[in-house]
PDB file of C-alpha atoms in Angstrom:
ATOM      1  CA  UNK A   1     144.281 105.166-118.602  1.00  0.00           C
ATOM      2  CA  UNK A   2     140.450 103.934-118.304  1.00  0.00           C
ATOM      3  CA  UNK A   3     138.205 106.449-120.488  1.00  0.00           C
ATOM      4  CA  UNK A   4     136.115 106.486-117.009  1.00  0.00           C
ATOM      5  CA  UNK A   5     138.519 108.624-115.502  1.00  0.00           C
ATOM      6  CA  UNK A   6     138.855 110.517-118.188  1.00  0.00           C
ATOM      7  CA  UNK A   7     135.029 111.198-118.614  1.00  0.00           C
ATOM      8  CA  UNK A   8     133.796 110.518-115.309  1.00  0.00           C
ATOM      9  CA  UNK A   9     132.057 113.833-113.500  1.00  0.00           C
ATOM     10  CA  UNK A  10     132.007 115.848-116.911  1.00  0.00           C
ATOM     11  CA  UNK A  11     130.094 115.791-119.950  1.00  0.00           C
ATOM     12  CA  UNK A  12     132.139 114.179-123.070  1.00  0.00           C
ATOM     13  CA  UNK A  13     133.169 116.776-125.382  1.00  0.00           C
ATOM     14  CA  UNK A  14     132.560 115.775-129.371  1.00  0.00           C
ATOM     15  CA  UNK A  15     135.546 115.768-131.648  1.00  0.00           C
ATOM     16  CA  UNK A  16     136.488 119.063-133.758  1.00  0.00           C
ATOM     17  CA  UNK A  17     138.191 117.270-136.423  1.00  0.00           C
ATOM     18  CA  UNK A  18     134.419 115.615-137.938  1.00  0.00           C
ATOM     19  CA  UNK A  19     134.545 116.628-141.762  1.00  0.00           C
ATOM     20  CA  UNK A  20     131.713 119.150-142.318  1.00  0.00           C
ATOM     21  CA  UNK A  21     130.641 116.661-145.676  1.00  0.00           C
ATOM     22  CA  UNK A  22     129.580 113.854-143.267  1.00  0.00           C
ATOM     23  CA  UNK A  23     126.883 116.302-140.910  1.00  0.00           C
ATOM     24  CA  UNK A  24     124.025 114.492-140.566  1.00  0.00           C
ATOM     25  CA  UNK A  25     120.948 116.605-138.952  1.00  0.00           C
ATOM     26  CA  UNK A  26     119.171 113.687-138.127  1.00  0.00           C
ATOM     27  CA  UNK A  27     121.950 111.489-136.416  1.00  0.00           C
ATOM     28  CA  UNK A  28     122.226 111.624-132.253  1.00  0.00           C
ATOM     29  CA  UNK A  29     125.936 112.628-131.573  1.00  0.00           C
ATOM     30  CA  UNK A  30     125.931 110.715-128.617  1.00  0.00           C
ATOM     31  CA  UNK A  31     125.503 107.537-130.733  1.00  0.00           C
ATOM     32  CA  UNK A  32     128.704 107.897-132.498  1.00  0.00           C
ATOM     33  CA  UNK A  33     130.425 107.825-128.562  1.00  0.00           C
ATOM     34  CA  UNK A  34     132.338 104.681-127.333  1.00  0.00           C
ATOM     35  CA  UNK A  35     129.995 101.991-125.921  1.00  0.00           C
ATOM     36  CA  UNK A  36     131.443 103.032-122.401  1.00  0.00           C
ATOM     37  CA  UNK A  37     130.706 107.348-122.924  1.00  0.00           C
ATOM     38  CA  UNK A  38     127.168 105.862-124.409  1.00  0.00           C
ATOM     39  CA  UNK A  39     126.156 104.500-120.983  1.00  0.00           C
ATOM     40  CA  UNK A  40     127.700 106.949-118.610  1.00  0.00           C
ATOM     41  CA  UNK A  41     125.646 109.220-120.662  1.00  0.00           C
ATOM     42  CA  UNK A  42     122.393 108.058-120.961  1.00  0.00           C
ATOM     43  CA  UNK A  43     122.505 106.711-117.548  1.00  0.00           C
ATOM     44  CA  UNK A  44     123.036 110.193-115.763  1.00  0.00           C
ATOM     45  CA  UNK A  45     120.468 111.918-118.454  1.00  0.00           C
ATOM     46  CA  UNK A  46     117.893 108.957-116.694  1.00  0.00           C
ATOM     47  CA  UNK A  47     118.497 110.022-113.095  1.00  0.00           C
ATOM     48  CA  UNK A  48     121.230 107.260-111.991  1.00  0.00           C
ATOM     49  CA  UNK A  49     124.317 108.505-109.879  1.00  0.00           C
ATOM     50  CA  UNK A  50     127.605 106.984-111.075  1.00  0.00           C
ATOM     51  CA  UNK A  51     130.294 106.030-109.006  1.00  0.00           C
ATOM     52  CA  UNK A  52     133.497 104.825-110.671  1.00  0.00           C
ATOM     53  CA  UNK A  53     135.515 102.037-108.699  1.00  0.00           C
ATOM     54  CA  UNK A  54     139.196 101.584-110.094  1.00  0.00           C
ATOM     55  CA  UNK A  55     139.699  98.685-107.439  1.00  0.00           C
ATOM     56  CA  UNK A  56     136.977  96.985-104.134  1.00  0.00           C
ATOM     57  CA  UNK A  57     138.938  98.634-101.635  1.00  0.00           C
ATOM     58  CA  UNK A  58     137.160 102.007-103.509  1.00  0.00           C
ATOM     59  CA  UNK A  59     133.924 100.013-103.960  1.00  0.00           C
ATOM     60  CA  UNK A  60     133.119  99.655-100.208  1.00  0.00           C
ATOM     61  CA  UNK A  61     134.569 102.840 -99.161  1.00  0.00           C
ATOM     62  CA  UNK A  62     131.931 104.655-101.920  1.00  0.00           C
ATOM     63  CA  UNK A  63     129.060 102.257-100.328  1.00  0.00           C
ATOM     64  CA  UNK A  64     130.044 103.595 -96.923  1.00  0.00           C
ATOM     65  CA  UNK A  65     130.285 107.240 -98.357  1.00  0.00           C
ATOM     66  CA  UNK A  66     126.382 106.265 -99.800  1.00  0.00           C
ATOM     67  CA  UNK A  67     125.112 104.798 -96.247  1.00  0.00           C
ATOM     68  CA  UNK A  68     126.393 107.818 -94.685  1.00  0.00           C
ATOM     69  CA  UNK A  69     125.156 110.167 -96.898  1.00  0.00           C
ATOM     70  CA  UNK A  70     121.417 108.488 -96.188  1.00  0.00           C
ATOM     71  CA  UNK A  71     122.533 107.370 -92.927  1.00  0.00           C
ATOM     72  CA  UNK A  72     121.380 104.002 -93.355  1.00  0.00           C
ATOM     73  CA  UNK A  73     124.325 102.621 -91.433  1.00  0.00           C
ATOM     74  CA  UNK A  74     122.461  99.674 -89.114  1.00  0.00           C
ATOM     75  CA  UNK A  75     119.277  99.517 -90.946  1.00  0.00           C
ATOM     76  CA  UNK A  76     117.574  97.030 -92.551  1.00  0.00           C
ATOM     77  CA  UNK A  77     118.106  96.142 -97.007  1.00  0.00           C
ATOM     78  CA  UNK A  78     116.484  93.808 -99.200  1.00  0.00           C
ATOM     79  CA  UNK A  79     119.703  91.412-101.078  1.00  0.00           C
ATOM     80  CA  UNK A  80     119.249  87.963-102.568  1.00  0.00           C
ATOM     81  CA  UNK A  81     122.724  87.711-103.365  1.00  0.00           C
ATOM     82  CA  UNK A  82     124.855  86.005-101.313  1.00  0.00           C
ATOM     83  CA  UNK A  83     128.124  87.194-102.966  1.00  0.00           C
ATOM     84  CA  UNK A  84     126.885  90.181-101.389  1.00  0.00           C
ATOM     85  CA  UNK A  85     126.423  89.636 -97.907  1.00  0.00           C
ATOM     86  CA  UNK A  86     129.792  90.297 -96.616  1.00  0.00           C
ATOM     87  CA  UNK A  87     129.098  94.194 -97.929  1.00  0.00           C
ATOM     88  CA  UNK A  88     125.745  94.386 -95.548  1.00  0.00           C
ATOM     89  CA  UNK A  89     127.259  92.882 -92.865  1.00  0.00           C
ATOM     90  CA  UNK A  90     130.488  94.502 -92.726  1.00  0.00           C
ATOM     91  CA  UNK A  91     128.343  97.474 -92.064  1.00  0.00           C
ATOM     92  CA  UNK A  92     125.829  96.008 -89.525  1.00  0.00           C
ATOM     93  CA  UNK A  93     122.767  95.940 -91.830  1.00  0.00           C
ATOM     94  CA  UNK A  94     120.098  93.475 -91.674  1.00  0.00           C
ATOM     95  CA  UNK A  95     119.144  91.551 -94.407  1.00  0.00           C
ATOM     96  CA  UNK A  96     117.376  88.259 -93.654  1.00  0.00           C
ATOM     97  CA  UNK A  97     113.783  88.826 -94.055  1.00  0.00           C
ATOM     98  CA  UNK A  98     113.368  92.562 -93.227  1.00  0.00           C
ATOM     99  CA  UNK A  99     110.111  94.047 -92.365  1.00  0.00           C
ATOM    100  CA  UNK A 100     111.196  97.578 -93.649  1.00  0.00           C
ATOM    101  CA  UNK A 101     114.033  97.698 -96.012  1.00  0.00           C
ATOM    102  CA  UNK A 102     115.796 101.197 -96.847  1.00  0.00           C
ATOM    103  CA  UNK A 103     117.464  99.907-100.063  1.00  0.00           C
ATOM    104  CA  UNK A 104     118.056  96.977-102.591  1.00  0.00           C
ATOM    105  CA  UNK A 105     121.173  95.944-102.656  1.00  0.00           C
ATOM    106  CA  UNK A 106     122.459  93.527-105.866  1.00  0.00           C
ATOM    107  CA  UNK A 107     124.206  93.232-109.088  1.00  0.00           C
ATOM    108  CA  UNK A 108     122.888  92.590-112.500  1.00  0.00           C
ATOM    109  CA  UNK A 109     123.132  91.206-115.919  1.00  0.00           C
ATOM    110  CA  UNK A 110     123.992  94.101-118.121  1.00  0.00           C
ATOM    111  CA  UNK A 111     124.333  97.514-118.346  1.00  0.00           C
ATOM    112  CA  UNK A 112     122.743  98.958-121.496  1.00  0.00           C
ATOM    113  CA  UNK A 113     124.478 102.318-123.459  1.00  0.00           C
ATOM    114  CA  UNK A 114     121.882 102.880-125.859  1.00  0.00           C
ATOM    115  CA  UNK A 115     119.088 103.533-123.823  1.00  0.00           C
ATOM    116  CA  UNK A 116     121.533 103.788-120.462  1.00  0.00           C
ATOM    117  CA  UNK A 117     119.169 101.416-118.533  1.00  0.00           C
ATOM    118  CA  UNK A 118     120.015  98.272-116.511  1.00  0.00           C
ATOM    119  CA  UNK A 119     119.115  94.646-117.516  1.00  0.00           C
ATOM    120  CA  UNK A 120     117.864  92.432-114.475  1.00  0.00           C
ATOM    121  CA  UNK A 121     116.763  88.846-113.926  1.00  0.00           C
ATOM    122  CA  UNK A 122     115.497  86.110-111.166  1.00  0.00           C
ATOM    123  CA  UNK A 123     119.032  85.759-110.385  1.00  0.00           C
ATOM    124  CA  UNK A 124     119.070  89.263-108.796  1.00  0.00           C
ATOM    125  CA  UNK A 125     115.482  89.909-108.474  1.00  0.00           C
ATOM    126  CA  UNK A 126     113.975  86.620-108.237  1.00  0.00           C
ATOM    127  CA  UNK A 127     110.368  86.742-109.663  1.00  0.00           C
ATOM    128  CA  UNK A 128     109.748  90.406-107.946  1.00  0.00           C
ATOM    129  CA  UNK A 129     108.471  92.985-109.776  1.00  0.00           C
ATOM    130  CA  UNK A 130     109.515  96.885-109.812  1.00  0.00           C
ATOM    131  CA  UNK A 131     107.037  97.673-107.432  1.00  0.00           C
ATOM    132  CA  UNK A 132     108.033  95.152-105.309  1.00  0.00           C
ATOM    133  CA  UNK A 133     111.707  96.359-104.501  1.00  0.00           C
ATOM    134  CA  UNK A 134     112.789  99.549-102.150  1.00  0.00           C
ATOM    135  CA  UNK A 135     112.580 102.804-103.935  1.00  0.00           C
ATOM    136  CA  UNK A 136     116.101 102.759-103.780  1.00  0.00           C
ATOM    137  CA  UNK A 137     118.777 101.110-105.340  1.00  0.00           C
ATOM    138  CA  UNK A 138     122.347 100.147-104.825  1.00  0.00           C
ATOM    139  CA  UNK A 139     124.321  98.664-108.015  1.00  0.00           C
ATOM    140  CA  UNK A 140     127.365  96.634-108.184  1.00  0.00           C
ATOM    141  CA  UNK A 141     128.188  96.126-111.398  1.00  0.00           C
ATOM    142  CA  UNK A 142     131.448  95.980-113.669  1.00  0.00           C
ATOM    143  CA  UNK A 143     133.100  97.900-116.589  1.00  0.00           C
ATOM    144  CA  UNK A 144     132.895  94.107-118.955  1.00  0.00           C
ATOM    145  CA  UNK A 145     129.390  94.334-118.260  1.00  0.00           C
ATOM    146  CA  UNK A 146     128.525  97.567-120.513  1.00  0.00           C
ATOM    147  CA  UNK A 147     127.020  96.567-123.694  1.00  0.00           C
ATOM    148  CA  UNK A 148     125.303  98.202-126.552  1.00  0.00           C
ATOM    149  CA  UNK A 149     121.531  96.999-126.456  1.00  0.00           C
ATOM    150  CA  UNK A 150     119.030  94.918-124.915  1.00  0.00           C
ATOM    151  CA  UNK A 151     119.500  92.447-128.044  1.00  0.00           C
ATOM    152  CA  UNK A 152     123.213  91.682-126.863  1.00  0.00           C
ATOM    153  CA  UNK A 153     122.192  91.620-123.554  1.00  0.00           C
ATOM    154  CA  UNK A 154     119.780  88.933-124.095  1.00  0.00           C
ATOM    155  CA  UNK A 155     122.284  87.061-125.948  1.00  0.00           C
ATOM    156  CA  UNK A 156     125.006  87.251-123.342  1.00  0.00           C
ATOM    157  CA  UNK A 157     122.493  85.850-121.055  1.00  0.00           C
ATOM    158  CA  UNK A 158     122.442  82.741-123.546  1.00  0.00           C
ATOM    159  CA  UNK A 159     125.872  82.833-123.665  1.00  0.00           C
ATOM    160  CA  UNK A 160     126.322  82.813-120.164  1.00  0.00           C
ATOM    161  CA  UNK A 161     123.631  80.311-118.952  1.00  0.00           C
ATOM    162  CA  UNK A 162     123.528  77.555-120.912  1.00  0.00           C
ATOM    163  CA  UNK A 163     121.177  75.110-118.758  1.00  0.00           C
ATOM    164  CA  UNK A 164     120.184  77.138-115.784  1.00  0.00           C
ATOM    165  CA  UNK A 165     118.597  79.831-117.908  1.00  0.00           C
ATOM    166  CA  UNK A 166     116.844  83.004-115.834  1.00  0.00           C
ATOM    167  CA  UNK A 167     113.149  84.126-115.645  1.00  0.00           C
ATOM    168  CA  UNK A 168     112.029  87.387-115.428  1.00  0.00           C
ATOM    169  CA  UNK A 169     114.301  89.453-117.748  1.00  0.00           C
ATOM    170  CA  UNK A 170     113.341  93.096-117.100  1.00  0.00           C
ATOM    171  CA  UNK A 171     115.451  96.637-117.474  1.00  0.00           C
ATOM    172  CA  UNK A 172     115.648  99.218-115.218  1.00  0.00           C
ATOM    173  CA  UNK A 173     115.487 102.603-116.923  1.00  0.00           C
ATOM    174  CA  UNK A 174     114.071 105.611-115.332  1.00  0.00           C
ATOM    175  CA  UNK A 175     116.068 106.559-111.648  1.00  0.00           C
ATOM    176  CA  UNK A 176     113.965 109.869-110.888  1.00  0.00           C
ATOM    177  CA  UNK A 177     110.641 111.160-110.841  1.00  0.00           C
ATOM    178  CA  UNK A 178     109.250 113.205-113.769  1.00  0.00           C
ATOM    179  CA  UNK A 179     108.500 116.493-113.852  1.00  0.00           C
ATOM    180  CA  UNK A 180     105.122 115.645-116.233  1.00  0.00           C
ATOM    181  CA  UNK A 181     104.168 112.263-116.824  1.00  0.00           C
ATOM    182  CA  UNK A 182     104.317 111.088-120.588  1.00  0.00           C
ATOM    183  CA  UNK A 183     104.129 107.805-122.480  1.00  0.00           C
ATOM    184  CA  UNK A 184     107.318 106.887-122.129  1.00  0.00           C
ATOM    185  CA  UNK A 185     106.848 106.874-118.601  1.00  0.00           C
ATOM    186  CA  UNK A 186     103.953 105.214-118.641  1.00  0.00           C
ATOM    187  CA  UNK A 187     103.505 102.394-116.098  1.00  0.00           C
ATOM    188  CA  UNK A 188     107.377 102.765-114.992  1.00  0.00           C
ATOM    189  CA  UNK A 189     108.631 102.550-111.652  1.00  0.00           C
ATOM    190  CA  UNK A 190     111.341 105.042-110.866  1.00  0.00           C
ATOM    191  CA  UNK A 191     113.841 104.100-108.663  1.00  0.00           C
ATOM    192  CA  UNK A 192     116.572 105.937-106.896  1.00  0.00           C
ATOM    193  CA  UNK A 193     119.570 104.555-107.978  1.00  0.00           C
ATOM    194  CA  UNK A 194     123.623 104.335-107.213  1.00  0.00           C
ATOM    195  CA  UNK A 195     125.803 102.272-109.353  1.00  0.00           C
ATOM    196  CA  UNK A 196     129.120 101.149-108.080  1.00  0.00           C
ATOM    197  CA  UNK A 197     131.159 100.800-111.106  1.00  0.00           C
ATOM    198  CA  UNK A 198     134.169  98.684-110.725  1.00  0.00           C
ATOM    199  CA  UNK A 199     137.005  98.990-113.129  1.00  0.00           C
ATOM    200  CA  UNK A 200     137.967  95.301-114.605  1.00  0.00           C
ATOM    201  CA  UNK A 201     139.185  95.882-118.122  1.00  0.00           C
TER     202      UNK A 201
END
């Protein structure tokens, strides 16, 4: 059984068996969580919505459920993707040059648990900034692509191209406005974001 469905839509409950010798004040319980509970975590506290996929037929039936919800059926979105297409047009959205797009659709590199924040690049943003993309956000991504930290993301991106190799590395981190602005908010962009989460492990 994928932990996903056992964690997804609840908060992860911490183990009563944890030997009162090893408490450590100053360590973050959610730290100690599976790489997988790490990200669902951190990514709701941020602002994201998650939506688990077990298989695609799921994946496009939760897009529909999100068009409908913001009735964005037969409006225009901003995708660079062409793997992607087939999703926009299967729902009669417009996507080649659009004046006034109501999301973003694409994918991405990596999906980070520490911080719960996703890791971008030209090959899903090309060289556009934040600022530059609809306020909202539509995420395909996959279960293989959850990893720790930025460091292993940047390393899988070696890894993965070896002589094509991607400008613009960026992560996507806060998915809501702030109450109060602080410095760790500083200069961010929040965007409203939905990621579709398909199962492949």
């Amino acid at each position: 059984m994928s932990i996903f469905r056992k964690i997804f839509g609840s908060s992860s409950e911490t183990s009563n068996d944890t030997n009162e010798n090893d408490f450590n004040p100053f360590q973050d319980i959610h730290s100690q969580l599976p790489v997988d509970e790490q990200f669902t975590h951190n990514f709701k506290k941020n602002g994201g919505k998650f939506l688990y996929c077990e298989n695609l037929a799921e994946l496009n039936e939760q897009f529909e459920n999100i068009l409908e919800e913001n009735d964005w059926f037969e409006s225009e979105a901003m995708c660079i993707e062409p793997r992607l297409f087939k999703m926009l047009e299967d729902n009669k959205i417009s996507f080649n040059k659009p004046q006034n797009p109501k999301f973003f659709l694409a994918s991405c590199e990596n999906l980070i648990a520490d911080e719960g924040s996703v890791l971008f690049s030209s090959n899903q943003i090309k060289q556009n900034k934040p600022n530059d993309l609809p306020d909202n956000i539509i995420l395909v991504a996959t279960t293989s692509q959850i990893i720790l930290n930025k460091s292993d993301g940047l390393r899988e991106i070696k890894k993965r191209y070896t002589t094509d190799y991607p400008t613009n590395i960026t992560t996507f981190k806060y998915f809501e406005k702030v109450k109060e602005e602080d410095f760790l908010h500083y200069g961010s962009s929040p965007k409203h974001l939905y990621l579709l989460l398909l199962e492949d492990l």
